[in-house]
One Martini backbone bead per residue (centre of mass of N, CA, C, O) as a GRO file, in nm:
protein
  215
    1MET     BB    1 -10.438   1.666   7.830
    2SER     BB    2 -10.644   1.484   7.991
    3SER     BB    3 -10.785   1.400   8.283
    4LEU     BB    4 -10.737   1.094   8.253
    5GLU     BB    5 -10.437   1.109   8.179
    6LEU     BB    6 -10.350   1.256   8.435
    7LEU     BB    7 -10.446   1.039   8.633
    8THR     BB    8 -10.277   0.806   8.521
    9TRP     BB    9 -10.003   0.946   8.569
   10ALA     BB   10 -10.028   1.015   8.875
   11ARG     BB   11 -10.095   0.694   8.964
   12GLY     BB   12  -9.832   0.605   8.827
   13PRO     BB   13  -9.538   0.720   8.748
   14ALA     BB   14  -9.545   0.955   8.955
   15LEU     BB   15  -9.587   0.785   9.213
   16GLN     BB   16  -9.339   0.604   9.181
   17ALA     BB   17  -9.128   0.831   9.181
   18ALA     BB   18  -9.206   0.953   9.457
   19LEU     BB   19  -9.145   0.701   9.626
   20VAL     BB   20  -8.845   0.679   9.558
   21ILE     BB   21  -8.761   0.958   9.663
   22PHE     BB   22  -8.862   0.918   9.950
   23ILE     BB   23  -8.696   0.668  10.032
   24ILE     BB   24  -8.413   0.769   9.959
   25GLY     BB   25  -8.420   1.037  10.114
   26MET     BB   26  -8.467   0.912  10.401
   27LEU     BB   27  -8.219   0.733  10.407
   28ILE     BB   28  -8.016   0.964  10.391
   29ARG     BB   29  -8.104   1.116  10.645
   30VAL     BB   30  -8.052   0.884  10.845
   31LEU     BB   31  -7.755   0.833  10.770
   32GLU     BB   32  -7.653   1.112  10.842
   33ILE     BB   33  -7.714   1.083  11.143
   34LEU     BB   34  -7.562   0.808  11.207
   35LEU     BB   35  -7.277   0.911  11.050
   36LEU     BB   36  -7.219   1.141  11.220
   37GLY     BB   37  -6.956   1.311  11.326
   38ARG     BB   38  -6.818   1.282  11.659
   39LYS     BB   39  -6.683   1.372  11.931
   40THR     BB   40  -6.524   1.248  12.190
   41ASP     BB   41  -6.629   1.203  12.515
   42LEU     BB   42  -6.399   1.243  12.795
   43THR     BB   43  -6.589   1.260  13.002
   44ARG     BB   44  -6.748   1.176  13.281
   45ALA     BB   45  -7.007   0.992  13.346
   46ARG     BB   46  -7.301   1.066  13.553
   47ALA     BB   47  -7.492   0.901  13.357
   48GLY     BB   48  -7.712   0.767  13.177
   49GLN     BB   49  -7.861   0.764  12.841
   50MET     BB   50  -8.112   0.597  12.769
   51GLY     BB   51  -8.327   0.706  12.959
   52PRO     BB   52  -8.318   1.012  12.887
   53GLY     BB   53  -8.367   0.968  12.588
   54LEU     BB   54  -8.650   0.836  12.608
   55ARG     BB   55  -8.788   1.056  12.779
   56THR     BB   56  -8.756   1.290  12.571
   57ILE     BB   57  -8.940   1.183  12.351
   58PHE     BB   58  -9.197   1.229  12.542
   59SER     BB   59  -9.163   1.505  12.693
   60ARG     BB   60  -9.164   1.682  12.420
   61SER     BB   61  -9.485   1.605  12.373
   62LEU     BB   62  -9.553   1.793  12.599
   63PRO     BB   63  -9.709   2.040  12.733
   64VAL     BB   64  -9.665   2.368  12.821
   65SER     BB   65  -9.690   2.660  12.934
   66GLY     BB   66  -9.892   2.818  12.682
   67THR     BB   67  -9.911   2.550  12.451
   68TRP     BB   68 -10.190   2.398  12.409
   69LYS     BB   69 -10.288   2.499  12.132
   70GLN     BB   70 -10.049   2.403  11.966
   71HIS     BB   71 -10.066   2.103  12.049
   72LEU     BB   72 -10.358   2.044  11.972
   73SER     BB   73 -10.339   2.114  11.670
   74GLY     BB   74 -10.107   1.922  11.611
   75TYR     BB   75 -10.245   1.658  11.691
   76LEU     BB   76 -10.495   1.675  11.513
   77TRP     BB   77 -10.351   1.680  11.231
   78HIS     BB   78 -10.170   1.438  11.257
   79ILE     BB   79 -10.386   1.225  11.323
   80GLY     BB   80 -10.582   1.288  11.093
   81PHE     BB   81 -10.392   1.233  10.859
   82ILE     BB   82 -10.334   0.932  10.928
   83VAL     BB   83 -10.623   0.827  10.934
   84VAL     BB   84 -10.700   0.901  10.643
   85LEU     BB   85 -10.468   0.751  10.504
   86LEU     BB   86 -10.530   0.450  10.647
   87PHE     BB   87 -10.886   0.454  10.670
   88TYR     BB   88 -10.951   0.498  10.374
   89ALA     BB   89 -11.070   0.296  10.144
   90PRO     BB   90 -10.913   0.394   9.883
   91HIS     BB   91 -10.634   0.381  10.021
   92ILE     BB   92 -10.638   0.079  10.087
   93GLN     BB   93 -10.656  -0.007   9.790
   94LEU     BB   94 -10.376   0.097   9.716
   95PHE     BB   95 -10.218  -0.083   9.908
   96LYS     BB   96 -10.319  -0.346   9.781
   97GLN     BB   97 -10.206  -0.295   9.496
   98GLY     BB   98  -9.900  -0.235   9.586
   99PHE     BB   99  -9.869  -0.452   9.867
  100ASN     BB  100 -10.091  -0.664   9.949
  101ILE     BB  101 -10.249  -0.486  10.170
  102ALA     BB  102 -10.505  -0.492  10.438
  103TRP     BB  103 -10.779  -0.312  10.607
  104PRO     BB  104 -11.001  -0.175  10.786
  105ALA     BB  105 -11.242   0.066  10.748
  106LEU     BB  106 -11.377   0.363  10.789
  107PRO     BB  107 -11.626   0.554  10.790
  108THR     BB  108 -11.694   0.812  10.578
  109SER     BB  109 -11.824   1.004  10.786
  110LEU     BB  110 -11.576   1.006  10.975
  111ILE     BB  111 -11.365   1.096  10.770
  112ASP     BB  112 -11.498   1.367  10.713
  113ILE     BB  113 -11.468   1.487  10.996
  114ILE     BB  114 -11.159   1.454  11.020
  115THR     BB  115 -11.092   1.634  10.780
  116ILE     BB  116 -11.207   1.896  10.894
  117VAL     BB  117 -11.035   1.902  11.150
  118THR     BB  118 -10.763   1.903  11.006
  119MET     BB  119 -10.800   2.168  10.851
  120ALA     BB  120 -10.856   2.346  11.100
  121ALA     BB  121 -10.583   2.289  11.241
  122LEU     BB  122 -10.405   2.397  11.014
  123VAL     BB  123 -10.516   2.684  11.010
  124PHE     BB  124 -10.449   2.745  11.303
  125SER     BB  125 -10.144   2.701  11.280
  126LEU     BB  126 -10.108   2.933  11.078
  127SER     BB  127 -10.225   3.162  11.254
  128LEU     BB  128 -10.000   3.153  11.469
  129ARG     BB  129  -9.777   3.268  11.278
  130PHE     BB  130  -9.927   3.553  11.256
  131THR     BB  131 -10.002   3.624  11.572
  132ASP     BB  132  -9.724   3.536  11.669
  133PRO     BB  133  -9.440   3.710  11.698
  134VAL     BB  134  -9.229   3.485  11.727
  135ARG     BB  135  -9.327   3.289  11.505
  136ARG     BB  136  -9.316   3.498  11.278
  137MET     BB  137  -9.007   3.552  11.296
  138LEU     BB  138  -8.919   3.233  11.266
  139SER     BB  139  -9.053   3.212  11.007
  140THR     BB  140  -9.036   3.057  10.693
  141VAL     BB  141  -9.079   2.966  10.378
  142GLY     BB  142  -9.057   2.663  10.445
  143ASP     BB  143  -9.292   2.655  10.646
  144TYR     BB  144  -9.517   2.739  10.442
  145PHE     BB  145  -9.463   2.517  10.238
  146SER     BB  146  -9.516   2.278  10.424
  147TRP     BB  147  -9.805   2.351  10.480
  148LEU     BB  148  -9.913   2.343  10.190
  149VAL     BB  149  -9.830   2.039  10.117
  150THR     BB  150 -10.023   1.937  10.349
  151PHE     BB  151 -10.301   2.070  10.275
  152LEU     BB  152 -10.365   1.983   9.981
  153PRO     BB  153 -10.446   1.680  10.014
  154VAL     BB  154 -10.685   1.739  10.201
  155ALA     BB  155 -10.847   1.938  10.026
  156THR     BB  156 -10.865   1.764   9.762
  157GLY     BB  157 -10.994   1.522   9.899
  158TYR     BB  158 -11.251   1.667   9.986
  159MET     BB  159 -11.337   1.753   9.702
  160ALA     BB  160 -11.358   1.466   9.586
  161PHE     BB  161 -11.560   1.350   9.793
  162HIS     BB  162 -11.775   1.606   9.717
  163ASN     BB  163 -11.759   1.690   9.420
  164VAL     BB  164 -11.578   1.940   9.367
  165GLY     BB  165 -11.638   2.057   9.071
  166PRO     BB  166 -11.663   1.997   8.724
  167ASP     BB  167 -11.411   1.774   8.754
  168TYR     BB  168 -11.343   1.488   8.909
  169THR     BB  169 -11.089   1.379   8.767
  170LEU     BB  170 -10.918   1.634   8.810
  171VAL     BB  171 -10.931   1.646   9.120
  172LEU     BB  172 -10.806   1.367   9.166
  173ALA     BB  173 -10.541   1.430   9.022
  174LEU     BB  174 -10.461   1.666   9.212
  175HIS     BB  175 -10.452   1.499   9.465
  176ILE     BB  176 -10.226   1.303   9.378
  177MET     BB  177 -10.018   1.525   9.310
  178SER     BB  178 -10.001   1.636   9.599
  179VAL     BB  179  -9.886   1.377   9.713
  180ASN     BB  180  -9.635   1.366   9.537
  181LEU     BB  181  -9.518   1.632   9.638
  182LEU     BB  182  -9.492   1.548   9.933
  183LEU     BB  183  -9.295   1.312   9.884
  184VAL     BB  184  -9.064   1.474   9.746
  185VAL     BB  185  -9.021   1.702   9.984
  186PHE     BB  186  -8.997   1.560  10.256
  187PRO     BB  187  -8.674   1.503  10.286
  188PHE     BB  188  -8.611   1.842  10.221
  189THR     BB  189  -8.771   1.914  10.481
  190LYS     BB  190  -8.928   1.956  10.789
  191LEU     BB  191  -9.105   1.698  10.749
  192SER     BB  192  -8.880   1.487  10.839
  193HIS     BB  193  -8.944   1.498  11.150
  194ALA     BB  194  -9.136   1.250  11.161
  195ILE     BB  195  -8.853   1.080  11.199
  196THR     BB  196  -8.601   1.254  11.320
  197PHE     BB  197  -8.706   1.319  11.612
  198LEU     BB  198  -8.605   1.066  11.752
  199PHE     BB  199  -8.301   1.128  11.733
  200SER     BB  200  -8.283   1.418  11.851
  201ARG     BB  201  -8.413   1.362  12.126
  202TRP     BB  202  -8.229   1.139  12.220
  203TYR     BB  203  -7.963   1.295  12.207
  204ASN     BB  204  -8.032   1.522  12.404
  205GLY     BB  205  -8.103   1.338  12.645
  206ALA     BB  206  -7.837   1.176  12.657
  207ASN     BB  207  -7.648   1.418  12.693
  208ALA     BB  208  -7.775   1.516  12.956
  209GLY     BB  209  -7.740   1.254  13.118
  210ARG     BB  210  -7.429   1.243  13.109
  211LYS     BB  211  -7.419   1.534  13.270
  212GLY     BB  212  -7.663   1.516  13.493
  213VAL     BB  213  -7.922   1.608  13.361
  214ARG     BB  214  -8.246   1.658  13.419
  215VAL     BB  215  -8.536   1.517  13.209
   0.00000   0.00000   0.00000
């Protein structure tokens, strides 16, 4: 298979299959959460649930003492990843081709800087897992795999943008394939927290609120 054939396959049938797996997988994950059977709490509610649940969604996003580096690197790469995904002109063109929607793109020089910051934040996040004894002990193979499949699209996209490597078509094909891999594994790894965190945080906050615990 030539580089051009690989690129055609990666952004054609492979991307379509990855999108289907991603959508169906995430629907199953969300339905699992919503339909999960729970025992009826027969105790008397001491306070409302909605307010504490909503507060917890936001309060758990704020750094606590001693975790500002972790939160800062986390915010940088999450925001950077989304900005590059949604506001890089070639990505917008893909959305236009697939869904017939488009919006203004950011300057490529700014996207380049954001990409570098995103990669640096991801590397820093990984270094925390190696240098912090507690995080190192709690980290699993799945955590490192999730980091890798997140880092690969950013790194290969940067390489394609700067034409790094002897064959631009091959690098671009690898970039799209890394995106396909991310889509496929997303619903089945901790990466799914990007959507399910809303449910888990609300549930914990609402449960605490019902018991009268201040959150």
